[in-house]
Tab-separated table of C-alpha atoms in Angstrom:
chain	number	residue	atom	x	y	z
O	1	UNK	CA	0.000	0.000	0.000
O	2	UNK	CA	0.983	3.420	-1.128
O	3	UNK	CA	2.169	5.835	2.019
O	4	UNK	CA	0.577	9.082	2.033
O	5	UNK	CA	0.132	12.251	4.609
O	6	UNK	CA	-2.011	14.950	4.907
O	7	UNK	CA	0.506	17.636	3.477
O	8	UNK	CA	0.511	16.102	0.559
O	9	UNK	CA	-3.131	17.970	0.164
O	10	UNK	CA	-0.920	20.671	-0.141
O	11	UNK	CA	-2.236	24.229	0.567
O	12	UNK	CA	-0.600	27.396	0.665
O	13	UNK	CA	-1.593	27.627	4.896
O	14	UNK	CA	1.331	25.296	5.447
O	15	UNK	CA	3.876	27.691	4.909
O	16	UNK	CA	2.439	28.779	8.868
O	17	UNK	CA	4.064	25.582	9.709
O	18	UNK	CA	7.566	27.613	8.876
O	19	UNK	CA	5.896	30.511	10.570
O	20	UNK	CA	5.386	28.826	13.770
O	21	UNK	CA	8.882	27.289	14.184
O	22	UNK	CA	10.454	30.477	13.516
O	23	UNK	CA	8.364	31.538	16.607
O	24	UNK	CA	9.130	29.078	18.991
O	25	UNK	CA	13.034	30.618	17.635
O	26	UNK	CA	12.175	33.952	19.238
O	27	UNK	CA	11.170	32.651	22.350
O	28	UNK	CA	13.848	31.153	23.581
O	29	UNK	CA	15.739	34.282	22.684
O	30	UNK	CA	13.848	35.745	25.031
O	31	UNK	CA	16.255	33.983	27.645
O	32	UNK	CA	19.279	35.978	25.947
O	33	UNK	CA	17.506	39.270	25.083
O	34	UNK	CA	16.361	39.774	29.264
O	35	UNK	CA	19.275	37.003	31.319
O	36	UNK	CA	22.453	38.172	29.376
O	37	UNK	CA	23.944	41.660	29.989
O	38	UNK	CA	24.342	43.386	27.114
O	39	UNK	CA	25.878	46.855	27.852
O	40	UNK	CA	25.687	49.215	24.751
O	41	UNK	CA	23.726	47.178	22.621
O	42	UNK	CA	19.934	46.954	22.167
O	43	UNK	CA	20.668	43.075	21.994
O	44	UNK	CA	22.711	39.930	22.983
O	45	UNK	CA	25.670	38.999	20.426
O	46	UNK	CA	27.908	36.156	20.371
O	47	UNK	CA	30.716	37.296	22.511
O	48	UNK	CA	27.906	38.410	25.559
O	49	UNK	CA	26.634	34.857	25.664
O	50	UNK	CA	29.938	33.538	25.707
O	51	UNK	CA	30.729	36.162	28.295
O	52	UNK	CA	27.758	35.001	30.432
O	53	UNK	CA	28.854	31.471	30.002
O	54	UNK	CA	32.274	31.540	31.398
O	55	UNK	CA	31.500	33.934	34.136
O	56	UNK	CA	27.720	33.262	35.509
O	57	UNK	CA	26.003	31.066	37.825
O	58	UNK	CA	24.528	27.640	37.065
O	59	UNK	CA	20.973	28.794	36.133
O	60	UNK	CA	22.464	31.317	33.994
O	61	UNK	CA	24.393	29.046	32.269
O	62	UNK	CA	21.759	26.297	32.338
O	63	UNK	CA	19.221	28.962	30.607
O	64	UNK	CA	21.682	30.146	28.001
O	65	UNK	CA	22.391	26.543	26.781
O	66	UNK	CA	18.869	25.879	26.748
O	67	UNK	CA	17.780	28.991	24.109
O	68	UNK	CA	21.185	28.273	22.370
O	69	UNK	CA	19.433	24.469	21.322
O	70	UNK	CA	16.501	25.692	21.050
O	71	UNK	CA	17.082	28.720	18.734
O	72	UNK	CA	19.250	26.118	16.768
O	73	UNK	CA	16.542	23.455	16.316
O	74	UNK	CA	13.904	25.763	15.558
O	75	UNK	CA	15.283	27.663	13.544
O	76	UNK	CA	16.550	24.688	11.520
O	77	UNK	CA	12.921	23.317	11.470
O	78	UNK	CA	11.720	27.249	10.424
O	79	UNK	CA	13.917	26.883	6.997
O	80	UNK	CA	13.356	22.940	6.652
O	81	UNK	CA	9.262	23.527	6.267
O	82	UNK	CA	9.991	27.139	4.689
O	83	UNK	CA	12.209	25.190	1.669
O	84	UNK	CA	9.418	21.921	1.674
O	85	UNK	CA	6.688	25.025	1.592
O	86	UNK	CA	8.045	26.934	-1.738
O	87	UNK	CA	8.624	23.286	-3.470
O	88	UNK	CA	5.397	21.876	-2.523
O	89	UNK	CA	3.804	25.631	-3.573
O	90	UNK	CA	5.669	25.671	-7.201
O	91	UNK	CA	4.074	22.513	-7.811
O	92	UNK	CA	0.921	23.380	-6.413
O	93	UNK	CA	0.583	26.340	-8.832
O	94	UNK	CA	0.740	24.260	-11.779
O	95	UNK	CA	-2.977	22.357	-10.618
O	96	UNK	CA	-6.344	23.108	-11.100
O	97	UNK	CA	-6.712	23.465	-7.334
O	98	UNK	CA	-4.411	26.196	-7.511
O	99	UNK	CA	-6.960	28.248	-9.950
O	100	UNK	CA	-9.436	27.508	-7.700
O	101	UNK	CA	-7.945	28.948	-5.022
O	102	UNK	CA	-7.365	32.217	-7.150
O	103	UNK	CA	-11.019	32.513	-7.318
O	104	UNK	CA	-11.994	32.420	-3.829
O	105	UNK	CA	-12.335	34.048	-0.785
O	106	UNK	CA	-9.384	31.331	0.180
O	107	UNK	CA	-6.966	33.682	-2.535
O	108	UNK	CA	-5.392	35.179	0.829
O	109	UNK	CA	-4.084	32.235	1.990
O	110	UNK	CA	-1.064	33.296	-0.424
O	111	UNK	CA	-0.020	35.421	1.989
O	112	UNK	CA	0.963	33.105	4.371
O	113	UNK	CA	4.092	32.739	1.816
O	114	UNK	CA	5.602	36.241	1.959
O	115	UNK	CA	4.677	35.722	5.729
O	116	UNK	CA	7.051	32.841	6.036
O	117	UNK	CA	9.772	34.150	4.470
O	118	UNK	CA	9.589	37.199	6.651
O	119	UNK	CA	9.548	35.099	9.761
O	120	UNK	CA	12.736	33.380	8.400
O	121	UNK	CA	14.808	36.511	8.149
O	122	UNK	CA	13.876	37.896	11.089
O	123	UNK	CA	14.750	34.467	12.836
O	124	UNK	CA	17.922	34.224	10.434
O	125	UNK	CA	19.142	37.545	12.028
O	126	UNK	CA	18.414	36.304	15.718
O	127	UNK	CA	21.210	33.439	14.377
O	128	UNK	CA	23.378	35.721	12.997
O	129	UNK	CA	23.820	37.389	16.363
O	130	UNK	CA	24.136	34.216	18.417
O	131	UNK	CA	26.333	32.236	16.897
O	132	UNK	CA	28.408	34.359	14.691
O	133	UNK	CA	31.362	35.310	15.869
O	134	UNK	CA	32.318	39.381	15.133
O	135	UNK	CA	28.724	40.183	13.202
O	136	UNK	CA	28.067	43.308	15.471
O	137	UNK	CA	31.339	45.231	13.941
O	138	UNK	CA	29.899	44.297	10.320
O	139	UNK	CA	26.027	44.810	11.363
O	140	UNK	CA	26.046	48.490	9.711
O	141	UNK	CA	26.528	46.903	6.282
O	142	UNK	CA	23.972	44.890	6.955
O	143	UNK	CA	21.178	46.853	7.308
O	144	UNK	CA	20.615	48.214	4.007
O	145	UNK	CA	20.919	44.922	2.703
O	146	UNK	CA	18.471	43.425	5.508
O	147	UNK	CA	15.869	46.339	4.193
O	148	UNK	CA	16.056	45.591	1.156
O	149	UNK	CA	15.301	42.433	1.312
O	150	UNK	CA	12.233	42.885	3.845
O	151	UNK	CA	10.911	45.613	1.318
O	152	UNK	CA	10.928	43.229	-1.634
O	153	UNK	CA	9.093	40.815	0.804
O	154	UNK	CA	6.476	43.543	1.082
O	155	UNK	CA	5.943	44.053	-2.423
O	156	UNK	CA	5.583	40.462	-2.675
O	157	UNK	CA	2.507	40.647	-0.408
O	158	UNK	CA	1.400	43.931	-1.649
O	159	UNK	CA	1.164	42.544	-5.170
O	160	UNK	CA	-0.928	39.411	-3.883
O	161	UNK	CA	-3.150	41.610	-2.282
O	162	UNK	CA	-3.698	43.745	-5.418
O	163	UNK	CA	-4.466	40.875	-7.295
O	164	UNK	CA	-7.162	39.939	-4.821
O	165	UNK	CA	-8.521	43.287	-4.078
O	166	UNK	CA	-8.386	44.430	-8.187
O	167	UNK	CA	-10.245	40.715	-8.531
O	168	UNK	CA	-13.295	41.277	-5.833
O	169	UNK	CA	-13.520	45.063	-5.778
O	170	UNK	CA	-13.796	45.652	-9.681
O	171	UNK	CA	-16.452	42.342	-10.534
O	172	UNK	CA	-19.315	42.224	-8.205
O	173	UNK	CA	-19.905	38.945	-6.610
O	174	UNK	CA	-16.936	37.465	-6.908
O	175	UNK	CA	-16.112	37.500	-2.748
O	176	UNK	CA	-18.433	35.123	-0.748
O	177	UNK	CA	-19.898	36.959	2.413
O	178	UNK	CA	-20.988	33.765	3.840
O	179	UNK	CA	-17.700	32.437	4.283
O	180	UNK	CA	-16.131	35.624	5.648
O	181	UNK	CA	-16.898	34.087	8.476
O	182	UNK	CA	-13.626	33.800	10.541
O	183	UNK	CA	-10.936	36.412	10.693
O	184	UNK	CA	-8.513	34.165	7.397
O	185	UNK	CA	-9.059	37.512	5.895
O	186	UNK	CA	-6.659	38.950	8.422
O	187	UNK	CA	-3.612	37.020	7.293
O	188	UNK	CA	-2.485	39.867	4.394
O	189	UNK	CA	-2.460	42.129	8.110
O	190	UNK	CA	-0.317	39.690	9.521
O	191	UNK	CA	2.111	39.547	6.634
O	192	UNK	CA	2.311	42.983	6.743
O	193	UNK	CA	3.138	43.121	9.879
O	194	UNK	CA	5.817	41.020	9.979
O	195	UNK	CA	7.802	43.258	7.280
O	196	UNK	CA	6.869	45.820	9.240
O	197	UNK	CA	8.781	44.553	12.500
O	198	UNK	CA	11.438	43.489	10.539
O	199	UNK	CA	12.046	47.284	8.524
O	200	UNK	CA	11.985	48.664	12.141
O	201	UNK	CA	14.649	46.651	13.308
O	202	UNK	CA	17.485	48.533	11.873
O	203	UNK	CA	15.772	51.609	13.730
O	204	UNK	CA	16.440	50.258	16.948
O	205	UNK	CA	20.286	48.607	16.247
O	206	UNK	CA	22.046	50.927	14.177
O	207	UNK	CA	23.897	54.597	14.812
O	208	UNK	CA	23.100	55.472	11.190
O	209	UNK	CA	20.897	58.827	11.303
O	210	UNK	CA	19.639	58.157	7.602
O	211	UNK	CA	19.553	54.113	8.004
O	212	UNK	CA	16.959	54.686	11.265
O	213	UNK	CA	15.204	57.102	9.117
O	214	UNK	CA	14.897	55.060	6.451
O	215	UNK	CA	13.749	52.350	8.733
O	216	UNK	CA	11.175	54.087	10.724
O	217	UNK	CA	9.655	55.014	7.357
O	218	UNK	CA	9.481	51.945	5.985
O	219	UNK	CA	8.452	50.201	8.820
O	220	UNK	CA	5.793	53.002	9.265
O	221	UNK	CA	3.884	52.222	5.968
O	222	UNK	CA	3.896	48.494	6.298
O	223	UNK	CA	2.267	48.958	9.826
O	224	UNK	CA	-0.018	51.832	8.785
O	225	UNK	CA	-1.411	49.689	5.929
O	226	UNK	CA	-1.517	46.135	8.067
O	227	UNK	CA	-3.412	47.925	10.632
O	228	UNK	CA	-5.988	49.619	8.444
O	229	UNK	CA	-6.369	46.213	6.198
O	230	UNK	CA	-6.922	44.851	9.727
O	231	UNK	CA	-9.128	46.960	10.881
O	232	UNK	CA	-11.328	46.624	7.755
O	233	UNK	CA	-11.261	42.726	7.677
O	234	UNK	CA	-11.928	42.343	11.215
O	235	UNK	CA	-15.580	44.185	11.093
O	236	UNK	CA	-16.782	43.127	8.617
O	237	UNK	CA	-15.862	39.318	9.118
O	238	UNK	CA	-17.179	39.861	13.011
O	239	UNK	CA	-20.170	41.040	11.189
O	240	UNK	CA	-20.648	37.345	8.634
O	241	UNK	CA	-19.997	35.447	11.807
O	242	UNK	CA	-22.897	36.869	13.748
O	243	UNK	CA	-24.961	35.984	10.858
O	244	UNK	CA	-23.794	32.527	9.814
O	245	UNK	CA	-21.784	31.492	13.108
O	246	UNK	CA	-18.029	30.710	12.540
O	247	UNK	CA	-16.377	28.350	10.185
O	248	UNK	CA	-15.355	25.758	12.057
O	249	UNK	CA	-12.214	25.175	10.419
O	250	UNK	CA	-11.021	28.591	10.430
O	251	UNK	CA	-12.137	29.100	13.947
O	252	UNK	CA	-8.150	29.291	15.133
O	253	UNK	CA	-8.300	32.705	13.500
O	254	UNK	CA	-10.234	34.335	15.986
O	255	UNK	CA	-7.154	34.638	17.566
O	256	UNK	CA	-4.971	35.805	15.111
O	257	UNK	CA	-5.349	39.746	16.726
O	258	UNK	CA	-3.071	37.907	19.354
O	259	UNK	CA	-0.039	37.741	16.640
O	260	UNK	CA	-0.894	40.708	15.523
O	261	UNK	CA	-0.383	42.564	18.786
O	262	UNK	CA	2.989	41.337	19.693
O	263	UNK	CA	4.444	42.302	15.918
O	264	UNK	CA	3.217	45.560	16.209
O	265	UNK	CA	4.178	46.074	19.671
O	266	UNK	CA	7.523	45.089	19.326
O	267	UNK	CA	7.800	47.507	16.183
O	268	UNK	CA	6.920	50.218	18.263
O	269	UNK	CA	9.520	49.357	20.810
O	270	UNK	CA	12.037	49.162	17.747
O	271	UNK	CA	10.848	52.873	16.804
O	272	UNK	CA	10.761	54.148	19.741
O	273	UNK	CA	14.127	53.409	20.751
O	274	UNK	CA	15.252	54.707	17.223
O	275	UNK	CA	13.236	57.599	18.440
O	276	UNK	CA	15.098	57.708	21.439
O	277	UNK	CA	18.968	57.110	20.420
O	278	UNK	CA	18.751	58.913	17.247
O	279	UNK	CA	16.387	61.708	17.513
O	280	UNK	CA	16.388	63.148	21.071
O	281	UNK	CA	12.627	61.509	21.376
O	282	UNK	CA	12.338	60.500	25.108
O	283	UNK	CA	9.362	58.505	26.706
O	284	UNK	CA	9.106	56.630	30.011
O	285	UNK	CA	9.082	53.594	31.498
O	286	UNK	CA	5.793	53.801	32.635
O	287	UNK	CA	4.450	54.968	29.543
O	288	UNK	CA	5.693	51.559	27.981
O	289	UNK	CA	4.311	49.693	30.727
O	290	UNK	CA	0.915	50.959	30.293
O	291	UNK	CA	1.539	50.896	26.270
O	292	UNK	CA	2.379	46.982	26.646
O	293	UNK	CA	-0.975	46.860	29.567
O	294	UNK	CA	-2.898	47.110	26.309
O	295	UNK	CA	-1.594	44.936	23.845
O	296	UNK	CA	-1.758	41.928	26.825
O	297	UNK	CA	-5.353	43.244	27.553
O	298	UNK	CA	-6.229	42.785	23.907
O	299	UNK	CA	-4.429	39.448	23.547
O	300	UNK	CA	-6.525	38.089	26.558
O	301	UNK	CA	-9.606	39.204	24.922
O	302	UNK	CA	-8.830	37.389	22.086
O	303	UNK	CA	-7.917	34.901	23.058
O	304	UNK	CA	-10.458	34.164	25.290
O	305	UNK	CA	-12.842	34.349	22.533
O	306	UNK	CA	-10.877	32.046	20.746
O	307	UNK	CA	-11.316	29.593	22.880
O	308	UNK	CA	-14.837	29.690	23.628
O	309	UNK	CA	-15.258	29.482	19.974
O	310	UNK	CA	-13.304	26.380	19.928
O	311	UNK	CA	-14.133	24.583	22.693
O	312	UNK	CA	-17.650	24.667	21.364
O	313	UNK	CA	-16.824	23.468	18.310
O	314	UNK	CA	-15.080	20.715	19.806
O	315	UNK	CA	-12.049	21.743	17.330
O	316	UNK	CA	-9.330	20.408	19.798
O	317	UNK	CA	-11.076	17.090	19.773
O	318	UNK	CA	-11.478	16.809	15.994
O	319	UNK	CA	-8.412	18.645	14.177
O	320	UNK	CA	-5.383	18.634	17.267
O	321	UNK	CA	-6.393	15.136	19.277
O	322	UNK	CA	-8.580	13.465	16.676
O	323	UNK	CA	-8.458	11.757	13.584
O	324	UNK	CA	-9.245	14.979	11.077
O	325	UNK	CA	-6.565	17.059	10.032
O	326	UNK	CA	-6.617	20.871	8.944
O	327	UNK	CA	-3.567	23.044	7.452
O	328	UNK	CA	-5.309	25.844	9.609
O	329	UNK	CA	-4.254	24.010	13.039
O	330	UNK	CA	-0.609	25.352	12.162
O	331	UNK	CA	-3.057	28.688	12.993
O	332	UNK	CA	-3.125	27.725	16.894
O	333	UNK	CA	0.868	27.897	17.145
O	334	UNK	CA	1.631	31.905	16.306
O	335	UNK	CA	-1.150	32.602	19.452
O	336	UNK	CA	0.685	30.721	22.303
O	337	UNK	CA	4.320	32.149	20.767
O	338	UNK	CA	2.876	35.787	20.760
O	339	UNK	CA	1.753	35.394	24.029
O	340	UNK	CA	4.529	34.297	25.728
O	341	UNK	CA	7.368	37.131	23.880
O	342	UNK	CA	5.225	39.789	24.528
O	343	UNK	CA	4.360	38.902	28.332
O	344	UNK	CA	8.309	38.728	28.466
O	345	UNK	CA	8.888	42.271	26.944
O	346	UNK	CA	5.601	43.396	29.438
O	347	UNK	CA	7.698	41.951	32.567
O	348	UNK	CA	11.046	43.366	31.534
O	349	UNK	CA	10.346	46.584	29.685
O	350	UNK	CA	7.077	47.498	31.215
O	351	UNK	CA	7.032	46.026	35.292
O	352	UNK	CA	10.578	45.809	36.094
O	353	UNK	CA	11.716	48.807	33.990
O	354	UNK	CA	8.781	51.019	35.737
O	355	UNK	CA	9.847	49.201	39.193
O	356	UNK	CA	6.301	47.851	39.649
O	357	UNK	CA	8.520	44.371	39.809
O	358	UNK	CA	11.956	43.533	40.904
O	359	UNK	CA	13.820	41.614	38.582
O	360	UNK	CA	14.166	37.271	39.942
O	361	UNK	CA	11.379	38.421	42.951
O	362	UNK	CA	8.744	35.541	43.406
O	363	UNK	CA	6.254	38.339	41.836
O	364	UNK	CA	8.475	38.437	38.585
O	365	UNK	CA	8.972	34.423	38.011
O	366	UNK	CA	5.517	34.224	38.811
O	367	UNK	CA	4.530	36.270	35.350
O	368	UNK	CA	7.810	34.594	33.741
O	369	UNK	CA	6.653	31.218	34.299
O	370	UNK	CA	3.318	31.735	32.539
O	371	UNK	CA	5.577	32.607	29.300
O	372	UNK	CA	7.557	29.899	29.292
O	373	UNK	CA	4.285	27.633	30.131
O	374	UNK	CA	2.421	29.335	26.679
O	375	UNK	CA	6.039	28.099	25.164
O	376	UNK	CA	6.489	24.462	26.266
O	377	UNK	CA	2.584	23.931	25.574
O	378	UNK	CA	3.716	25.734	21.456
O	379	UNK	CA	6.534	23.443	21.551
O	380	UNK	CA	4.209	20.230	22.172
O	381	UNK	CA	1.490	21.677	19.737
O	382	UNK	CA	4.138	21.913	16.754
O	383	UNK	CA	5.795	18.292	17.611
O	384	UNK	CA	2.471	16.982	17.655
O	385	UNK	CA	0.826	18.964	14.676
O	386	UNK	CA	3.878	17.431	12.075
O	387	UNK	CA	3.637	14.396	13.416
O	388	UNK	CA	-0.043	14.566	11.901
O	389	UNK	CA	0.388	16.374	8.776
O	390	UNK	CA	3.695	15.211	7.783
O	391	UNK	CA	4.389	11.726	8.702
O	392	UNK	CA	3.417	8.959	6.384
O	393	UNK	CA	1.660	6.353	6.919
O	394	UNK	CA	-0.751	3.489	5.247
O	395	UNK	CA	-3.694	5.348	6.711
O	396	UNK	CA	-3.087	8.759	6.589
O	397	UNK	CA	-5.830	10.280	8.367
O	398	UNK	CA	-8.374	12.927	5.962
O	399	UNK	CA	-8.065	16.404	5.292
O	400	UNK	CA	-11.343	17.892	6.311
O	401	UNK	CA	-12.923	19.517	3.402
């Protein structure tokens, strides 16, 4: 008998696979970005870890060893699906399915590509500046180099978008309201958004008056236009689900805002210290605290929703624990990741930078261990989710329809 898996029903939601991974990357950078000293430099490099590791304590070391193999195997799994994602996709354009797809509300699904390769260079810098050696006396060549690329990822999205937009605004009923209802329609926001964080990175990093202005402009647009886009597709989707429930299958979406808010936020941190270092712009800690208060507060919201959504659609049982599998599932992952970076920036640059918390008090590992608990649960959701989709067997369980 023939082996088979579910991925081999390819579709383009896959590449969030690739997304996820690259995630799960970032979080246990986390342990480097707030447990190694970095003095001077928005972020850890090579030589502070290495630092840390000759000099600190046990748990220090313990931790730093710990995001060092995990940055390294997810990051290796982030490029493995990304590469198996734009193989599978070239032949996937080339099918009927693929025209299908064109034609349908389902035509934004092709943003999860530029998505993925976003994800990838952002998590390909976050290598760059823990295991190579030197990089940080290079990184100003970088840069421009590192914006280009990101803006020719964003034209890459913004092209996909005008294709679907020119198709549905221009010929009436072409776009099906009745299945507008879940928030897929967000995912061209969420591509968006991840240029933008990574075109604000440089804004943050470098000493480069025009580079940071460059950056901040850039990143700027992308944002701007994600959050709009957002803002549009999230109405009027809320509004199709309150007349024809939510789609089952595309129920992890409700909790895409989750995402969403942790790109965003941490592109604002990126400008602002840009702001900061560059321009003479000066906020306070308190203001971030309270800025950060708000992006949890809507993440909670969310993802409460989310989850009352799912539970009652017994989606856990069916697509994560059961039998059925769904591309979409790969949705659940980016949620949990958000969660748990973001609740790390809240604790470090929001509580213990306003000294609401002191840093390694009972109060502060409290907070710390619910992001590394929304982590390790990611971690098991991936590991299980491509053991379902991607590993063959003789009965290969169905893609829903």
């Amino acid at each position: 008998m023939q082996l088979s898996r579910p991925a081999d029903k390819y579709s383009p939601l896959y590449f969030l696979a690739s997304v996820g991974a690259g995630g799960l990357s970032v979080t246990f950078f986390m342990y480097l970005m707030f447990w190694v000293n970095h003095p001077g430099r928005p972020v850890p490099i090579f030589e502070d870890i290495t630092a840390a590791l000759s000099t600190g304590g046990i748990a220090q070391q313990i931790a730093i060893v710990t995001a060092l193999a995990g940055i390294a195997f997810f990051a290796a799994m982030n490029l493995q699906k990304l590469f198996w994602n734009i193989s599978a996709y070239n032949r996937f354009k080339k099918t009927e399915a693929y025209e299908t797809l064109r034609n349908s509300n389902a035509e934004t699904t092709l943003l999860a590509y530029p998505l993925a390769l976003a994800m990838s260079v952002n998590g390909l810098f976050i290598v760059g500046l823990v295991f190579v050696p030197g990089l940080w006396t290079v990184v100003e060549y970088l840069f421009p180099f590192a914006m280009a690329a990101f803006l020719a990822i964003g034209i890459f999205a913004l092209t996909i978008i005008g294709d679907f937009l020119g198709r549905v605004l221009t010929k009436g009923g072409l776009f099906d309201v009745t299945a507008h209802n879940s928030f897929a329609q967000m995912l061209p926001a969420f591509a968006l958004s991840m240029v933008a964080v990574g075109l604000a990175a440089p804004a943050a990093m470098s000493t480069n008056s025009l580079v940071v202005g460059v950056s901040l402009i850039g990143s700027t647009f992308f944002a701007t236009v994600a959050i709009v886009y957002g803002a549009v597709a999230l109405f009027t989707a809320f509004n199709s689900m309150l007349h024809y429930g939510t789609a089952k299958e595309s129920s992890p979406t409700l909790m895409i805002m989750i995402p969403l808010m942790t790109i965003l936020g941490i592109m604002f941190l990126r400008q602002d210290h840009g702001l900061h270092v560059t321009y003479e712009v000066h906020g306070t800690a308190a203001e971030t605290m309270v800025f950060l208060a708000r992006l949890v507060s809507v993440q909670v919201m969310f993802l409460l929703l989310g989850l009352v959504v799912l539970k009652r659609e017994d989606y856990f049982s069916d697509f994560v624990f059961g039998s059925k599998t769904s591309p979409g599932s790969y949705a659940l992952v980016c949620p949990g990741v958000a969660l748990s970076v973001l609740l790390q920036f809240f604790v470090h640059k929001g509580l213990v930078a306003a000294g609401v918390l002191d840093k390694f008090s009972v109060a502060y590992w409290v907070v710390i261990a619910l992001a590394i608990a929304f982590q390790f649960a990611m971690i098991a959701l991936v590991l299980r989710l491509n053991r379902q989709h991607f590993a063959k067997s003789e009965a290969a369980a169905v893609p829903a329809e």
